[in-house]
GROMACS .gro file of C-alpha atoms in nm:
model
  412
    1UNK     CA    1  -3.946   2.800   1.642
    2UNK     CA    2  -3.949   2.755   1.264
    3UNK     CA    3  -3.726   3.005   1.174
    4UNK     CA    4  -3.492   2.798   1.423
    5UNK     CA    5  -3.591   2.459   1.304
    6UNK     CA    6  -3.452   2.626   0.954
    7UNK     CA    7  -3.145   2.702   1.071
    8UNK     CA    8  -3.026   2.349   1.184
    9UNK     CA    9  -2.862   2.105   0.954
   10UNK     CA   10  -3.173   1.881   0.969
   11UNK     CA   11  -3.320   2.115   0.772
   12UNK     CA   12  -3.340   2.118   0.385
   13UNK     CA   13  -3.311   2.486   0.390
   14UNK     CA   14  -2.995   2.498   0.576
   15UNK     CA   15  -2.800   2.323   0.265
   16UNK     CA   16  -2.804   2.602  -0.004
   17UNK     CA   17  -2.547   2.493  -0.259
   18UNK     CA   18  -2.722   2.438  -0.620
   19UNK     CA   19  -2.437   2.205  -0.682
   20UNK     CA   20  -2.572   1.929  -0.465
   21UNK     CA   21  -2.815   1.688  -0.636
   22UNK     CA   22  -2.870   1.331  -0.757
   23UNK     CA   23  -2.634   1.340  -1.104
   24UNK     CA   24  -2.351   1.485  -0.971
   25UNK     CA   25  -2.359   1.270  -0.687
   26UNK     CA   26  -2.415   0.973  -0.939
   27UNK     CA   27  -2.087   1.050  -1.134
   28UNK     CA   28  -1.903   1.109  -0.787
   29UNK     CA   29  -2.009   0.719  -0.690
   30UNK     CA   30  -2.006   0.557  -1.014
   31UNK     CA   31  -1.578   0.678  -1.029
   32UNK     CA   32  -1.530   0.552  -0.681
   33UNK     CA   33  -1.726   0.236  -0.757
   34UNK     CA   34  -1.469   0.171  -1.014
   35UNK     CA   35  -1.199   0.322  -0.845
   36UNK     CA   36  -1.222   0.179  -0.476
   37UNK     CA   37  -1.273  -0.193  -0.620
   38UNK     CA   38  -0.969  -0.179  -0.758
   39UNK     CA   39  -0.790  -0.008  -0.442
   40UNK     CA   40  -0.945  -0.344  -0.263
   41UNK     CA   41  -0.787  -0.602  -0.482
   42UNK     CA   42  -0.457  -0.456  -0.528
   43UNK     CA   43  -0.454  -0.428  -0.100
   44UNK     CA   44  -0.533  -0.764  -0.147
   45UNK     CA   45  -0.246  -0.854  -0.348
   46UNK     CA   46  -0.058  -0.660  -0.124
   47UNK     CA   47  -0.142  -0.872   0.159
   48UNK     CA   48  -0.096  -1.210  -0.045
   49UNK     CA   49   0.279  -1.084  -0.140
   50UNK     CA   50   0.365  -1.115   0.194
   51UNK     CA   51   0.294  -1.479   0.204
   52UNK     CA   52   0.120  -1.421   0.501
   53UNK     CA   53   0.026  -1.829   0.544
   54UNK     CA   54   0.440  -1.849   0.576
   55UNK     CA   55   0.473  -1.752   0.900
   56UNK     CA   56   0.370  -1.511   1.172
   57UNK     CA   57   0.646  -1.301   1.074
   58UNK     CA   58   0.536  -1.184   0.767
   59UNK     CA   59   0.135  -1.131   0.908
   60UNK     CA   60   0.127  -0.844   1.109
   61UNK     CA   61  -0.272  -0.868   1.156
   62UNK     CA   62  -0.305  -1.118   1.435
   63UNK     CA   63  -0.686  -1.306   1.533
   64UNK     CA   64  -0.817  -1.166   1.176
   65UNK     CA   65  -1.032  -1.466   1.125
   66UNK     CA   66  -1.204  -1.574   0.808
   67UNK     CA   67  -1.064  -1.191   0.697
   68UNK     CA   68  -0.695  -1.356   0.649
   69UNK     CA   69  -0.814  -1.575   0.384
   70UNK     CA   70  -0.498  -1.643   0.214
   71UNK     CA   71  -0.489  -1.606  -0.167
   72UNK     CA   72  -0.209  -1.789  -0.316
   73UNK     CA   73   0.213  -1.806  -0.290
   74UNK     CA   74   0.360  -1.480  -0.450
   75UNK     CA   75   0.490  -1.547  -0.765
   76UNK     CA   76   0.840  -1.433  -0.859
   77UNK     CA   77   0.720  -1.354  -1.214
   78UNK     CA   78   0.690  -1.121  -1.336
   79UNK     CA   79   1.019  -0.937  -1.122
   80UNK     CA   80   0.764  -0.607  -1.134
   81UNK     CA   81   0.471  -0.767  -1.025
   82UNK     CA   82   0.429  -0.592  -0.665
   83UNK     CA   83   0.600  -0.271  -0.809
   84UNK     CA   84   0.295  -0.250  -1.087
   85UNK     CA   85   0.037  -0.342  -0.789
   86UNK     CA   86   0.145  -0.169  -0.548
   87UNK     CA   87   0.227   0.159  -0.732
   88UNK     CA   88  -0.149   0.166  -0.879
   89UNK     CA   89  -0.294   0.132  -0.557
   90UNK     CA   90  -0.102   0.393  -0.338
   91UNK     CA   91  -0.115   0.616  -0.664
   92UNK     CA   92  -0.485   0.545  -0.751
   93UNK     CA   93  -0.566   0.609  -0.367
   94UNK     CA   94  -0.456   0.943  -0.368
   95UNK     CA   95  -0.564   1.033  -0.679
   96UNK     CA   96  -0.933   0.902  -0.532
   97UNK     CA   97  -0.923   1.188  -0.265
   98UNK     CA   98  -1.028   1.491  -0.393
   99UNK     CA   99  -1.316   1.212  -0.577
  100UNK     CA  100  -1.400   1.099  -0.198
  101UNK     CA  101  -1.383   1.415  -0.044
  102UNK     CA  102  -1.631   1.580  -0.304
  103UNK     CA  103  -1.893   1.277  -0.251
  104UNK     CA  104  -1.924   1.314   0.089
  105UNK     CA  105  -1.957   1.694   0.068
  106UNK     CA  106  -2.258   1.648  -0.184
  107UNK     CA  107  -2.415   1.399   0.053
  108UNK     CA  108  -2.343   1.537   0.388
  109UNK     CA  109  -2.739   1.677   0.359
  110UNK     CA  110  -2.813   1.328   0.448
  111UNK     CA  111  -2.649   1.236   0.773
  112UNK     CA  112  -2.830   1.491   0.936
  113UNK     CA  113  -3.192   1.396   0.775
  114UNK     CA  114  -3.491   1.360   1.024
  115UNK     CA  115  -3.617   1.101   1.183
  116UNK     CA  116  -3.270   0.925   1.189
  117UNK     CA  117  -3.490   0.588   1.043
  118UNK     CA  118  -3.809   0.579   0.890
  119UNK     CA  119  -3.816   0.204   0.847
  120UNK     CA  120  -3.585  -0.110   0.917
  121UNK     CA  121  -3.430  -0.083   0.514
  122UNK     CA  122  -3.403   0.279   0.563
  123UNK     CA  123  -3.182   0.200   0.935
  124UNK     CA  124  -2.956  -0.015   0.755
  125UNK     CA  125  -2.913   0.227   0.482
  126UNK     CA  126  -2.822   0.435   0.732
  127UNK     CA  127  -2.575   0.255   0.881
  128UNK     CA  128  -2.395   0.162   0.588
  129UNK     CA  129  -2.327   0.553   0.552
  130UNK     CA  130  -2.215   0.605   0.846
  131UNK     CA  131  -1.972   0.283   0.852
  132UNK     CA  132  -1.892   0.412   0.466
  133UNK     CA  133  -1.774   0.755   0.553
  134UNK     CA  134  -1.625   0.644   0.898
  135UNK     CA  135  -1.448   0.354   0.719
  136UNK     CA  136  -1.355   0.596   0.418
  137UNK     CA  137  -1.197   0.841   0.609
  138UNK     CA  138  -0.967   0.673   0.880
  139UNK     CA  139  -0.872   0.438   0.550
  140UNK     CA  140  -0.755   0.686   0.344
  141UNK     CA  141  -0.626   0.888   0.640
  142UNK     CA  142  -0.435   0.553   0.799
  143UNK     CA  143  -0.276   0.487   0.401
  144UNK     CA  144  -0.166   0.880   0.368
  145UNK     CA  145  -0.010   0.881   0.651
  146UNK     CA  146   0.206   0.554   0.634
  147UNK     CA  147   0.285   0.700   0.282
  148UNK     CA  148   0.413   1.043   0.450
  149UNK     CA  149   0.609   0.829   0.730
  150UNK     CA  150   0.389   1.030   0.968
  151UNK     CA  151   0.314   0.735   1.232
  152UNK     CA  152   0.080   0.926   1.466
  153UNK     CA  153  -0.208   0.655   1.467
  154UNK     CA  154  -0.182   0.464   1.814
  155UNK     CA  155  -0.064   0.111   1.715
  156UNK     CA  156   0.058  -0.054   1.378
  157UNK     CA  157  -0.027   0.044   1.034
  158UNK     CA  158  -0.044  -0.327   0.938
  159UNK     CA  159  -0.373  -0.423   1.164
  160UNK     CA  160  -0.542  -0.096   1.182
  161UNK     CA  161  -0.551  -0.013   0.783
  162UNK     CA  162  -0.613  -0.394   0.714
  163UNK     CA  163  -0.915  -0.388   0.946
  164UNK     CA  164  -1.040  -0.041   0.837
  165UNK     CA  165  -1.050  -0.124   0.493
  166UNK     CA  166  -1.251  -0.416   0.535
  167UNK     CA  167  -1.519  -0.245   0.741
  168UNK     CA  168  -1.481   0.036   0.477
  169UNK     CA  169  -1.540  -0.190   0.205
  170UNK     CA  170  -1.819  -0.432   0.328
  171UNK     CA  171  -2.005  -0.086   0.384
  172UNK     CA  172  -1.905   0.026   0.036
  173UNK     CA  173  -2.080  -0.318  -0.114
  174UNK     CA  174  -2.361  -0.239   0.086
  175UNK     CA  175  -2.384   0.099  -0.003
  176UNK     CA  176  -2.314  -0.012  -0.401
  177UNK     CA  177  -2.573  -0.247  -0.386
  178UNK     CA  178  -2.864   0.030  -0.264
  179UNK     CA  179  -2.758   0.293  -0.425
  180UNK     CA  180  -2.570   0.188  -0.803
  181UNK     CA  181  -2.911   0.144  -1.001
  182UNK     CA  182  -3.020   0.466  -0.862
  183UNK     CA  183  -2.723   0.612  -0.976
  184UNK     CA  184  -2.763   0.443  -1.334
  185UNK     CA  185  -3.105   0.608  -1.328
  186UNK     CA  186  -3.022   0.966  -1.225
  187UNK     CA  187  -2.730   0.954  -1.475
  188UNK     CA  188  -3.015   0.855  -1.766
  189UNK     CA  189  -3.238   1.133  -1.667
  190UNK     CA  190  -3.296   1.422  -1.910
  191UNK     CA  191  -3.372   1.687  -1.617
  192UNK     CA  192  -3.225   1.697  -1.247
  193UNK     CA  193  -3.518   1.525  -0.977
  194UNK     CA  194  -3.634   1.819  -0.796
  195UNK     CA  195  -3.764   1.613  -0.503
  196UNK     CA  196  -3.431   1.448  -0.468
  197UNK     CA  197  -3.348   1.541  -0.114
  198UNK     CA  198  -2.996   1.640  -0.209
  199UNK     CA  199  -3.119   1.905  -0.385
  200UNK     CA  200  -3.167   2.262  -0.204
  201UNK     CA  201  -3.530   2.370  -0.196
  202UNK     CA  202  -3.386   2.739  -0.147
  203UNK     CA  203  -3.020   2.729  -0.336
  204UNK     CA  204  -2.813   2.992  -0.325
  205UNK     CA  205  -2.714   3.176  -0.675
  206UNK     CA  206  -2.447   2.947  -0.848
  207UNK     CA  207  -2.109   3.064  -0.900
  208UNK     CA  208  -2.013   2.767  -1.103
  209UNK     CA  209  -2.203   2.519  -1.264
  210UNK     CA  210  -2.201   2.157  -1.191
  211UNK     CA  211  -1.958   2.090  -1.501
  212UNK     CA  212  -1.732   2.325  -1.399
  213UNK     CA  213  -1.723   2.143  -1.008
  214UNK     CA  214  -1.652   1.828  -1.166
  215UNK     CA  215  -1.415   1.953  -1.364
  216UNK     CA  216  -1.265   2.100  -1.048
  217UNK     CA  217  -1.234   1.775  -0.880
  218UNK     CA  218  -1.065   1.602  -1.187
  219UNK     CA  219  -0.826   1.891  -1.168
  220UNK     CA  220  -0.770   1.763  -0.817
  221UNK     CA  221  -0.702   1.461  -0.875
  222UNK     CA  222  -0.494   1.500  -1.188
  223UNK     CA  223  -0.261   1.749  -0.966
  224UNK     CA  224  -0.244   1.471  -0.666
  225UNK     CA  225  -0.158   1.178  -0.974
  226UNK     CA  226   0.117   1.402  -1.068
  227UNK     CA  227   0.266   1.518  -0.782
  228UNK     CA  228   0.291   1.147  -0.692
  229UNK     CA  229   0.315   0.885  -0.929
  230UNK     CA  230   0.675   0.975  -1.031
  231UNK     CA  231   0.851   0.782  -0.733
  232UNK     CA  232   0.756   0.523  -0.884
  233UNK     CA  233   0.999   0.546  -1.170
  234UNK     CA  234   1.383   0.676  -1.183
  235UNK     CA  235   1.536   0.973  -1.337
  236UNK     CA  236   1.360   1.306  -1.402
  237UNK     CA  237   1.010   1.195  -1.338
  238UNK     CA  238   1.085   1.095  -0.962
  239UNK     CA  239   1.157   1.491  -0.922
  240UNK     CA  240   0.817   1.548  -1.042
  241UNK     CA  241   0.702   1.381  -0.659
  242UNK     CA  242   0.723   1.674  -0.466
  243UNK     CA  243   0.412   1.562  -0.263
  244UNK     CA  244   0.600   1.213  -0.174
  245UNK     CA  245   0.864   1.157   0.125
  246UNK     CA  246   1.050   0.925  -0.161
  247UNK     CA  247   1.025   1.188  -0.463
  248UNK     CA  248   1.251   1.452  -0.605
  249UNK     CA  249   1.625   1.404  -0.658
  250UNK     CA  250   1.788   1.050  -0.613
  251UNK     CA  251   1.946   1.016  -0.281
  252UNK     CA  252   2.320   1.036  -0.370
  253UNK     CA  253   2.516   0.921  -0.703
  254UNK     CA  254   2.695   0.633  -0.810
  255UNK     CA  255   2.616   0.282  -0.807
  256UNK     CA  256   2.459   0.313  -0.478
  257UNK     CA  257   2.245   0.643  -0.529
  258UNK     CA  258   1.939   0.532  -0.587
  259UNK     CA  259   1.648   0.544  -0.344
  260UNK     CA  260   1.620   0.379   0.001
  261UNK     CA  261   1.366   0.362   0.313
  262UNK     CA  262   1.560   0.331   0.563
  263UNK     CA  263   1.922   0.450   0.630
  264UNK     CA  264   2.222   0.268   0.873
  265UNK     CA  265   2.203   0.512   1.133
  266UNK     CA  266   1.800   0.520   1.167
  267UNK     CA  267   1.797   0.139   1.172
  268UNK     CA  268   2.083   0.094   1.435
  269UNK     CA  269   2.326  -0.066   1.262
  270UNK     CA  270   2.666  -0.068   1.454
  271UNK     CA  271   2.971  -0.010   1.186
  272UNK     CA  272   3.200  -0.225   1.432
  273UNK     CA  273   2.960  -0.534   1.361
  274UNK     CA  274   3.006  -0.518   0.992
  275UNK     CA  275   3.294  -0.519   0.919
  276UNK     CA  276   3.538  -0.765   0.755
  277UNK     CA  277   3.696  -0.920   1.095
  278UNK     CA  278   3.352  -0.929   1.259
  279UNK     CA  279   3.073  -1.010   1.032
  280UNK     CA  280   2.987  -1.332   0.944
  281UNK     CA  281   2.661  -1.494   0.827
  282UNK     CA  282   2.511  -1.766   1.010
  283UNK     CA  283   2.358  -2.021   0.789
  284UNK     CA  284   2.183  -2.317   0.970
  285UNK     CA  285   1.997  -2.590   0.767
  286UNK     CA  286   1.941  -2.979   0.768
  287UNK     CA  287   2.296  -3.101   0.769
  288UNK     CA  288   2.368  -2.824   1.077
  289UNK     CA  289   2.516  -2.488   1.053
  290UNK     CA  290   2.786  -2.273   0.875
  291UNK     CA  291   2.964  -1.960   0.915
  292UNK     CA  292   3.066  -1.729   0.588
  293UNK     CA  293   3.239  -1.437   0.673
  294UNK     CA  294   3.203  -1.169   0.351
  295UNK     CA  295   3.539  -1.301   0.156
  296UNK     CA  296   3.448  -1.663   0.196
  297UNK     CA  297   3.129  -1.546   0.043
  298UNK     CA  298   3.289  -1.422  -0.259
  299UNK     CA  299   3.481  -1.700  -0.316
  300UNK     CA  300   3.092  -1.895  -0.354
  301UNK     CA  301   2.986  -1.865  -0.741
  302UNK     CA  302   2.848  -1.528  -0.776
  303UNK     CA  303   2.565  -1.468  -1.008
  304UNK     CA  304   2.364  -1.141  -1.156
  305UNK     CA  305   2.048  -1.034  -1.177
  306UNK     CA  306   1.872  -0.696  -1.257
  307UNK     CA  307   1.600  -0.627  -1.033
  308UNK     CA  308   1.382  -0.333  -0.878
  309UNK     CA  309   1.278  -0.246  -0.574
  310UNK     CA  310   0.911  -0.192  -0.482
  311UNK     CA  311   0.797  -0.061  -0.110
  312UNK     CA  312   0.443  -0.133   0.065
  313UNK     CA  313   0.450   0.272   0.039
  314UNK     CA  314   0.415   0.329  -0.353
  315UNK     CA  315   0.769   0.405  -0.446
  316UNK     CA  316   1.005   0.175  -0.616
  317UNK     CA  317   1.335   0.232  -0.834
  318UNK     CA  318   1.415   0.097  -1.202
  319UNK     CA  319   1.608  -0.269  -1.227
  320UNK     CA  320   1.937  -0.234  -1.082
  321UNK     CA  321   2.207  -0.455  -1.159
  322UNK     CA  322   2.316  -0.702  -0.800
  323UNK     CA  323   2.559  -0.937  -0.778
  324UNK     CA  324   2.600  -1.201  -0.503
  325UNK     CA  325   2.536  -1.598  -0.442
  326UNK     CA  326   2.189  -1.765  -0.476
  327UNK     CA  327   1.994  -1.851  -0.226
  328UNK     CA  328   1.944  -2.161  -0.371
  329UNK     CA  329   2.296  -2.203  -0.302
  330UNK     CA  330   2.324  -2.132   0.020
  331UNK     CA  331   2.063  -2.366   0.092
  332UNK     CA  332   2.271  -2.649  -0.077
  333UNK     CA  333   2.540  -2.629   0.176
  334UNK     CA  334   2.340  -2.729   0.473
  335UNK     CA  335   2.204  -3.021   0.332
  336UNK     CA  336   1.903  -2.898   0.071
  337UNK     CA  337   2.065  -2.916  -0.283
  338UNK     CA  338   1.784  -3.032  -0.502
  339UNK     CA  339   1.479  -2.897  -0.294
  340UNK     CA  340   1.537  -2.563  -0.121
  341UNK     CA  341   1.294  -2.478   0.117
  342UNK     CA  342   1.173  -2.189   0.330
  343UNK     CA  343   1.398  -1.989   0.476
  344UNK     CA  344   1.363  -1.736   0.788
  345UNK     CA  345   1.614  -1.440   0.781
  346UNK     CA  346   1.710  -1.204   1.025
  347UNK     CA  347   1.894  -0.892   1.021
  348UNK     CA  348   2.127  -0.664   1.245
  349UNK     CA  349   1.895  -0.458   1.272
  350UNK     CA  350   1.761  -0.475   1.614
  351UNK     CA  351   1.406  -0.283   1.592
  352UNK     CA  352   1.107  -0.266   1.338
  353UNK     CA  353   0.884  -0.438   1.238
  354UNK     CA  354   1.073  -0.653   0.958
  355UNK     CA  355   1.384  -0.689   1.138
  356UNK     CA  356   1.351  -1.033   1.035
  357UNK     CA  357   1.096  -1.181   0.731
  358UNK     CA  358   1.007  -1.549   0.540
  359UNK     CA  359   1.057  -1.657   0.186
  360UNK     CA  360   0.865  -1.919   0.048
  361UNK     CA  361   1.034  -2.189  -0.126
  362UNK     CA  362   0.934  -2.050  -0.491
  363UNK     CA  363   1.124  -1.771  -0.415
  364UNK     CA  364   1.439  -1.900  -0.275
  365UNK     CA  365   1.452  -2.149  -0.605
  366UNK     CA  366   1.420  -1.871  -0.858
  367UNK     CA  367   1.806  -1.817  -1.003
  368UNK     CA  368   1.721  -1.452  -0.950
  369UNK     CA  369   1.651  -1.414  -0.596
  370UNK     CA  370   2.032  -1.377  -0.391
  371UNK     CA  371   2.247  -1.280  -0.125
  372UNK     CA  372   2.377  -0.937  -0.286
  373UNK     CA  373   2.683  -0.857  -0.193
  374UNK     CA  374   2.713  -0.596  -0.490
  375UNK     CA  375   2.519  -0.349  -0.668
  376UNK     CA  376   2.612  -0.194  -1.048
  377UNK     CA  377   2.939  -0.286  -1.029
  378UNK     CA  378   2.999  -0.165  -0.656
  379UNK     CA  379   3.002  -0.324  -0.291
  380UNK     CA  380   2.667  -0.217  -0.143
  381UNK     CA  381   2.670   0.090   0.097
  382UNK     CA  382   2.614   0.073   0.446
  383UNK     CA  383   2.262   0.221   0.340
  384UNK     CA  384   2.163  -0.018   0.066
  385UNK     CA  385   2.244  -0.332   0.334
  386UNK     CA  386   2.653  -0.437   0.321
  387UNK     CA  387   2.774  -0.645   0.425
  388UNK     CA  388   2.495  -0.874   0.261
  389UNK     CA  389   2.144  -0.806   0.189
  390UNK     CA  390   1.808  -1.012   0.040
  391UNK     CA  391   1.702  -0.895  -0.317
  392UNK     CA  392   1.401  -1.140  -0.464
  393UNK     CA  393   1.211  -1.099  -0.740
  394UNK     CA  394   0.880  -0.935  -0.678
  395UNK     CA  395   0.897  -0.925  -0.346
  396UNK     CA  396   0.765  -0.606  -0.102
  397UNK     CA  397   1.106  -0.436  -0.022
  398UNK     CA  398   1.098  -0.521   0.335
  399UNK     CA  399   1.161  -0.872   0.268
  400UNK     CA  400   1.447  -0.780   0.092
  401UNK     CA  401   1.628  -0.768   0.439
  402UNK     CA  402   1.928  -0.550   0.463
  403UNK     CA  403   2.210  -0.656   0.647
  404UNK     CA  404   2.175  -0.987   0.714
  405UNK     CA  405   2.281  -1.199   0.957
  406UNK     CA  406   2.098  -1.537   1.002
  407UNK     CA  407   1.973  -1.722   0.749
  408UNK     CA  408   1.764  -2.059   0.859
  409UNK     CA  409   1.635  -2.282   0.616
  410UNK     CA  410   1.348  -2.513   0.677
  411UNK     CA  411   0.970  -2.558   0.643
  412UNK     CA  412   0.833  -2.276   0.831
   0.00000   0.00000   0.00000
């Protein structure tokens, strides 16, 4: 019955590695302590960029409670605001996985320990492990594969990532706050704690040493920074993203090659209801509504501005150079000329889940933020929205709605 009771992950025998002990651990957790705190805030800026406190439209995390605190209004400065915060957290995420997946591997020893509580501070202690590695994995899991376009979870991405991360995280503090000034204290040690019950009473000869594991995992996650981070940038270093959907060469040339989520065809857009005899934008307001087909739109002053494009998914392009009239404009001629307010817009497109989207009234003031009806010098492509499309400073890329067709100003 020993020689059983030896063989069963409850035992201390039964985990042989020498690589497993309290330091290594310690510099595991101190780089996700960092690391995973900032991965929190930046999802929180994510969420505050889409103004959720606008309207449901743009809060796809219905009866969250006192979690939907709202932050403040998205700022349209500066233009690369959510492309900077955005990019660092899908980029720092994945960099964080080979980190994550080599902490729970050297503390695995411990989910299995016997008796599953040996006091009520020891239960909770418990707990918070298993919510942290629960919450850990279907986080990271949920945010890899919205980044891959791989939408096999049942549900939205919006609710179930948002909720998993803040189970994830409150079990992370928890964990932080037992474990950190242990950490500190391994990390100041001299000599390895050879009661520590990570560490193997029989271990197994080493065929690396614990320097050369850790050096292993930063490998790791320098090879998952750099097979990612370049869709966040233009030119040759987007090629370098051959792990990401949106890496490698730009999608096309010209004015209009440059990177997209969507095309036309996937969204449903039907060519016979953009074109010049059909189309026409439906702008309602205070003073009623109006009707701009694309020529009478182009007859309206037309203004510039060079802005990216940043997506909820990590990748954005460089400033490009769009053309059109200002929404500030546009919410003139229905009656708002010196204060112009929210405005909902909706699109052809007839399914997803920002087929239509909100802009506060910060953004719709900003000289910046149009109606593009070109881009560097070229009418947009079906593809990058014609016959009109949203382009706002700062904005997450799907409320920069493509192919637009209403346009209702108003508080919201």
């Amino acid at each position: 019955m020993r020689d059983l009771a030896s063989r069963l992950p409850s035992s201390p025998g039964f985990w042989r590695s020498p690589l497993r002990g309290p330091r290594f651990t310690a510099v595991l957790g101190l780089v996700l302590l960092v690391g995973i705190t900032v991965l929190f805030v930046t999802g929180l800026l994510s969420y505050a960029a889409y103004n959720p406190g606008l309207d449901p439209v743009n809060d796809k995390t219905p009866d969250k409670g006192i979690l939907g605190f709202y932050l403040f209004a998205w700022p349209t400065d500066p233009d690369w605001l959510y492309r900077l915060t955005q990019g660092v957290h899908v980029t720092l995420g994945l960099t964080l996985i080979p980190v994550l997946l080599a902490k729970l591997w050297s503390v695995v020893p411990r989910l299995f320990t016997l008796p599953p509580a040996r006091s009520l501070a020891h239960a909770l202690e418990r707990l918070s492990l298993l919510l942290l590695v629960g919450g850990a994995l279907f986080t990271f899991l949920t945010g890899v594969l919205n980044i891959q376009l791989d939408y096999v979870f049942p549900g939205s991405f919006y609710p179930l990532h948002f909720y998993g991360a803040w189970v994830f995280f409150a079990a992370f503090v928890a964990h932080a706050a037992l474990k950190v000034p242990v950490a500190l204290r391994n990390l100041r040690a001299m000599r390895e704690e050879r009661d520590d019950d990570l560490v193997s009473p029989r271990p197994d000869p080493p065929t690396v040493s614990r320097r050369g594991a850790l050096w292993l995992v930063g490998g790791g996650s320098l090879l998952m920074f750099a097979t990612n981070a370049g869709r966040s940038f233009d030119g040759p270093l987007r090629e370098t993203a051959v792990l990401s959907p949106h890496g490698g060469p730009e999608p096309g040339n010209g004015p209009n090659g440059f990177q997209i989520n969507k095309t036309a065809v996937h969204a449903g857009i039907d060519p016979a209801e953009t074109g010049e005899d059909t189309w026409r934008l439906v702008v309602t307001g205070r003073t009623g509504t109006v009707r701009l087909g694309r020529a009478e739109l182009l007859r309206l002053e037309q203004y510039s501005a060079a802005l990216p494009i940043a997506c909820v998914e990590g990748w954005s392009t460089s400033d490009q150079w769009w053309r059109g009239v200002r929404l500030r404009d546009l919410a003139a001629l229905v009656g708002f000329e010196d204060d112009p307010p929210d405005v909902f817009v909706e699109s052809l497109q007839r399914r997803g889940a920002f087929r239509s989207g909100a802009l506060r009234a910060n953004q719709v003031a900003d000289p910046r933020s149009l109606l593009a009806l070109h881009v560097n010098g070229e009418a947009l492509s079906p593809d990058h929205g014609y016959p009109a499309r949203i382009i706002v400073p700062a904005a997450p890329g799907v409320l920069n709605t493509k192919w637009v067709a209403r346009m209702t100003f108003g508080d919201l």
